[in-house]
CSV table of C-alpha atoms in Angstrom, one decimal:
chain,number,residue,atom,x,y,z
I,1,MET,CA,10.9,-15.4,80.7
I,2,LYS,CA,8.6,-13.5,83.1
I,3,GLU,CA,11.4,-10.9,83.4
I,4,HIS,CA,11.5,-10.3,79.6
I,5,VAL,CA,7.7,-10.0,79.4
I,6,LEU,CA,7.6,-7.4,82.2
I,7,THR,CA,10.5,-5.5,80.6
I,8,SER,CA,8.6,-5.5,77.2
I,9,ILE,CA,5.4,-4.2,78.8
I,10,ARG,CA,7.3,-1.4,80.6
I,11,ILE,CA,9.1,-0.4,77.3
I,12,THR,CA,5.7,-0.5,75.5
I,13,LEU,CA,4.1,1.8,78.1
I,14,VAL,CA,7.0,4.2,78.1
I,15,LEU,CA,6.9,4.4,74.3
I,16,LEU,CA,3.1,4.7,74.3
I,17,VAL,CA,3.3,7.8,76.6
I,18,LEU,CA,6.2,9.3,74.7
I,19,LEU,CA,5.0,8.8,71.2
I,20,CYS,CA,1.2,9.1,71.7
I,21,ALA,CA,1.1,11.9,74.2
I,22,VAL,CA,4.4,13.8,74.8
I,23,TYR,CA,5.6,14.0,71.2
I,24,PRO,CA,2.2,15.1,69.6
I,25,ALA,CA,1.8,17.6,72.4
I,26,ALA,CA,5.2,19.1,71.8
I,27,VAL,CA,4.7,19.3,68.0
I,28,TRP,CA,1.3,20.9,68.6
I,29,ALA,CA,2.8,23.5,71.0
I,30,ILE,CA,5.6,24.3,68.6
I,31,GLY,CA,3.1,24.8,65.8
I,32,ARG,CA,0.9,27.0,67.8
I,33,ILE,CA,3.7,29.2,69.0
I,34,ALA,CA,6.2,29.3,66.1
I,35,PHE,CA,3.8,28.9,63.2
I,36,ARG,CA,0.5,30.3,64.5
I,37,GLU,CA,-0.9,31.4,61.1
I,38,ALA,CA,-0.2,28.1,59.4
I,39,ALA,CA,-1.5,26.1,62.4
I,40,ASP,CA,-4.7,28.0,62.1
I,41,GLY,CA,-5.1,27.0,58.4
I,42,SER,CA,-3.6,30.1,56.8
I,43,LEU,CA,-7.1,31.7,56.7
I,44,LEU,CA,-7.6,35.0,54.9
I,45,LYS,CA,-10.0,37.5,56.2
I,46,ARG,CA,-11.7,40.5,54.7
I,47,ASP,CA,-13.7,42.8,56.9
I,48,GLY,CA,-13.4,40.3,59.8
I,49,LYS,CA,-15.0,37.5,57.7
I,50,VAL,CA,-13.0,34.4,56.6
I,51,ILE,CA,-13.0,34.4,52.8
I,52,GLY,CA,-10.7,31.4,52.2
I,53,SER,CA,-7.3,29.8,52.9
I,54,SER,CA,-4.1,30.5,51.0
I,55,LEU,CA,-3.5,26.7,51.1
I,56,ILE,CA,-6.6,25.5,49.3
I,57,ALA,CA,-7.8,26.5,45.9
I,58,GLN,CA,-11.2,28.1,45.3
I,59,SER,CA,-13.4,28.1,42.2
I,60,PHE,CA,-13.4,31.4,40.3
I,61,THR,CA,-15.6,31.3,37.3
I,62,SER,CA,-16.1,35.0,36.5
I,63,PRO,CA,-14.1,36.1,33.5
I,64,LYS,CA,-12.8,39.1,35.6
I,65,TYR,CA,-10.8,36.7,37.8
I,66,PHE,CA,-7.9,34.4,37.4
I,67,HIS,CA,-9.0,30.8,37.3
I,68,PRO,CA,-7.2,28.0,39.2
I,69,ARG,CA,-6.2,24.7,37.7
I,70,PRO,CA,-8.9,22.1,37.4
I,71,SER,CA,-9.7,20.0,40.6
I,72,ALA,CA,-10.1,16.3,41.0
I,73,ALA,CA,-11.3,16.7,44.6
I,74,GLY,CA,-15.0,16.0,44.6
I,75,SER,CA,-17.2,18.7,43.3
I,76,GLY,CA,-14.9,21.6,43.1
I,77,TYR,CA,-12.2,22.1,45.6
I,78,ASP,CA,-13.6,20.0,48.4
I,79,ALA,CA,-10.9,19.4,51.0
I,80,MET,CA,-12.8,16.4,52.4
I,81,ALA,CA,-12.4,14.7,49.0
I,82,SER,CA,-8.8,15.6,48.4
I,83,SER,CA,-7.2,13.2,46.0
I,84,GLY,CA,-5.8,12.8,42.5
I,85,SER,CA,-7.9,11.2,39.8
I,86,ASN,CA,-5.6,8.2,39.5
I,87,LEU,CA,-6.5,8.1,35.8
I,88,GLY,CA,-3.7,6.9,33.5
I,89,PRO,CA,-2.5,8.3,30.2
I,90,THR,CA,-4.7,5.8,28.3
I,91,SER,CA,-7.9,6.6,30.2
I,92,GLN,CA,-10.7,7.9,28.0
I,93,LYS,CA,-12.2,9.7,31.1
I,94,LEU,CA,-9.0,11.6,31.5
I,95,ASN,CA,-8.8,12.4,27.8
I,96,ASP,CA,-12.4,13.7,27.9
I,97,ARG,CA,-11.8,15.9,31.0
I,98,ILE,CA,-8.7,17.4,29.4
I,99,THR,CA,-10.5,17.9,26.1
I,100,GLY,CA,-13.2,19.7,28.0
I,101,SER,CA,-10.7,21.9,29.8
I,102,ILE,CA,-9.0,22.8,26.5
I,103,ALA,CA,-12.5,23.7,25.1
I,104,ALA,CA,-12.9,26.3,27.9
I,105,TRP,CA,-9.9,28.1,26.3
I,106,SER,CA,-11.5,28.2,22.9
I,107,ASP,CA,-12.1,32.0,23.0
I,108,THR,CA,-8.5,32.6,24.2
I,109,ARG,CA,-5.6,30.9,22.5
I,110,PRO,CA,-2.4,32.0,24.3
I,111,GLU,CA,0.6,32.7,22.1
I,112,GLY,CA,2.7,30.0,23.6
I,113,GLY,CA,-0.2,27.5,23.7
I,114,ILE,CA,-2.4,26.5,26.7
I,115,PRO,CA,-0.2,25.9,29.8
I,116,ALA,CA,-0.3,22.3,31.0
I,117,ASP,CA,-1.5,23.3,34.5
I,118,ALA,CA,-4.5,25.0,33.0
I,119,VAL,CA,-5.9,21.6,31.9
I,120,THR,CA,-4.5,19.1,34.4
I,121,THR,CA,-5.2,18.6,38.1
I,122,SER,CA,-2.7,18.6,40.9
I,123,GLY,CA,-1.9,15.5,43.0
I,124,SER,CA,-4.3,16.6,45.7
I,125,GLY,CA,-6.8,18.4,43.5
I,126,LEU,CA,-6.6,21.4,45.9
I,127,ASP,CA,-3.4,23.2,44.7
I,128,PRO,CA,-4.0,27.0,45.1
I,129,HIS,CA,-1.2,27.8,42.7
I,130,ILE,CA,-0.9,28.1,39.0
I,131,SER,CA,2.3,28.7,36.9
I,132,PRO,CA,3.2,32.3,36.0
I,133,GLU,CA,2.7,31.1,32.3
I,134,ASN,CA,-0.9,30.1,33.2
I,135,ALA,CA,-1.5,33.5,34.8
I,136,ARG,CA,-0.1,35.4,31.9
I,137,ALA,CA,-2.2,33.3,29.5
I,138,GLN,CA,-5.3,34.6,31.3
I,139,ALA,CA,-4.1,38.2,31.4
I,140,ALA,CA,-5.7,39.4,28.2
I,141,ARG,CA,-9.2,38.2,29.3
I,142,ILE,CA,-8.8,39.9,32.7
I,143,ALA,CA,-7.5,43.1,31.2
I,144,LYS,CA,-10.4,43.3,28.8
I,145,GLU,CA,-13.0,42.5,31.6
I,146,ARG,CA,-11.6,45.1,34.0
I,147,GLN,CA,-10.6,47.7,31.4
I,148,MET,CA,-6.9,47.5,32.5
I,149,SER,CA,-3.8,47.2,30.4
I,150,ILE,CA,-2.1,43.9,30.0
I,151,GLU,CA,1.0,45.5,31.4
I,152,GLU,CA,-0.8,46.3,34.6
I,153,ILE,CA,-2.1,42.7,34.9
I,154,ASN,CA,1.4,41.3,34.1
I,155,THR,CA,2.9,43.6,36.8
I,156,LEU,CA,0.4,42.2,39.4
I,157,ILE,CA,1.3,38.7,38.3
I,158,GLU,CA,5.0,39.4,38.8
I,159,GLU,CA,4.3,40.9,42.2
I,160,ARG,CA,2.4,37.8,43.3
I,161,THR,CA,4.8,35.2,41.8
I,162,GLU,CA,6.5,33.2,44.5
I,163,GLY,CA,9.9,31.8,43.8
I,164,ARG,CA,11.3,28.3,44.3
I,165,PHE,CA,11.2,26.9,47.9
I,166,LEU,CA,14.6,27.5,49.4
I,167,ALA,CA,15.6,28.8,46.0
I,168,ILE,CA,16.0,25.3,44.6
I,169,TYR,CA,12.8,23.2,45.1
I,170,GLY,CA,9.8,23.3,42.8
I,171,GLU,CA,8.8,25.9,40.3
I,172,PRO,CA,7.8,29.5,40.5
I,173,ARG,CA,4.1,29.8,41.2
I,174,VAL,CA,1.2,32.2,41.7
I,175,ASN,CA,-1.4,31.8,44.4
I,176,VAL,CA,-4.7,32.4,42.6
I,177,LEU,CA,-6.7,33.6,45.6
I,178,LEU,CA,-4.0,36.1,46.7
I,179,LEU,CA,-3.7,37.4,43.1
I,180,ASN,CA,-7.5,37.8,42.7
I,181,LEU,CA,-7.6,39.7,46.1
I,182,THR,CA,-4.8,42.0,44.9
I,183,LEU,CA,-6.7,42.5,41.6
I,184,ASP,CA,-9.8,43.5,43.5
I,185,GLU,CA,-7.9,45.9,45.7
I,186,ARG,CA,-6.4,47.6,42.6
I,187,LYS,CA,-9.5,47.6,40.4
I,188,ARG,CA,-13.0,46.7,41.5
């Protein structure tokens, strides 16, 4: 019996060292070496100053910018409050929030209707991407505000559209922050 207890303690200590020290250190080292930018938070800098992360949405309210999808993460896109709303399809609160989001489109009624991701939140509430349809639905407003043609705006959208992950997973998407930065570079 004593022999089994000692063996169990030894195995526990070995696994403790391997799984709580060696493995996390190895994963950290691989991340720092092979994926340095992602390990640093995929931060974007302009003039040496951090302006955001390509992994977390930011609020853009000016009509001259593309707007991200609504957030359920605290007030705005607060990474410390990341979560979905957990509101079900019969929730009046969810219905009111979506109705409010639809009302924000009252001055712009896209030809194909309002894209679903323009009025619904992502699972984390921090998704930095919108669908290409959502971006194209906002093109007329941005073209008007920036005195650009819709064709120019649609070209920028196409340039910034990311394909499916590994060509099969997910849907095409557009990173709002990167698209807005490209827009600023082309037409201030």
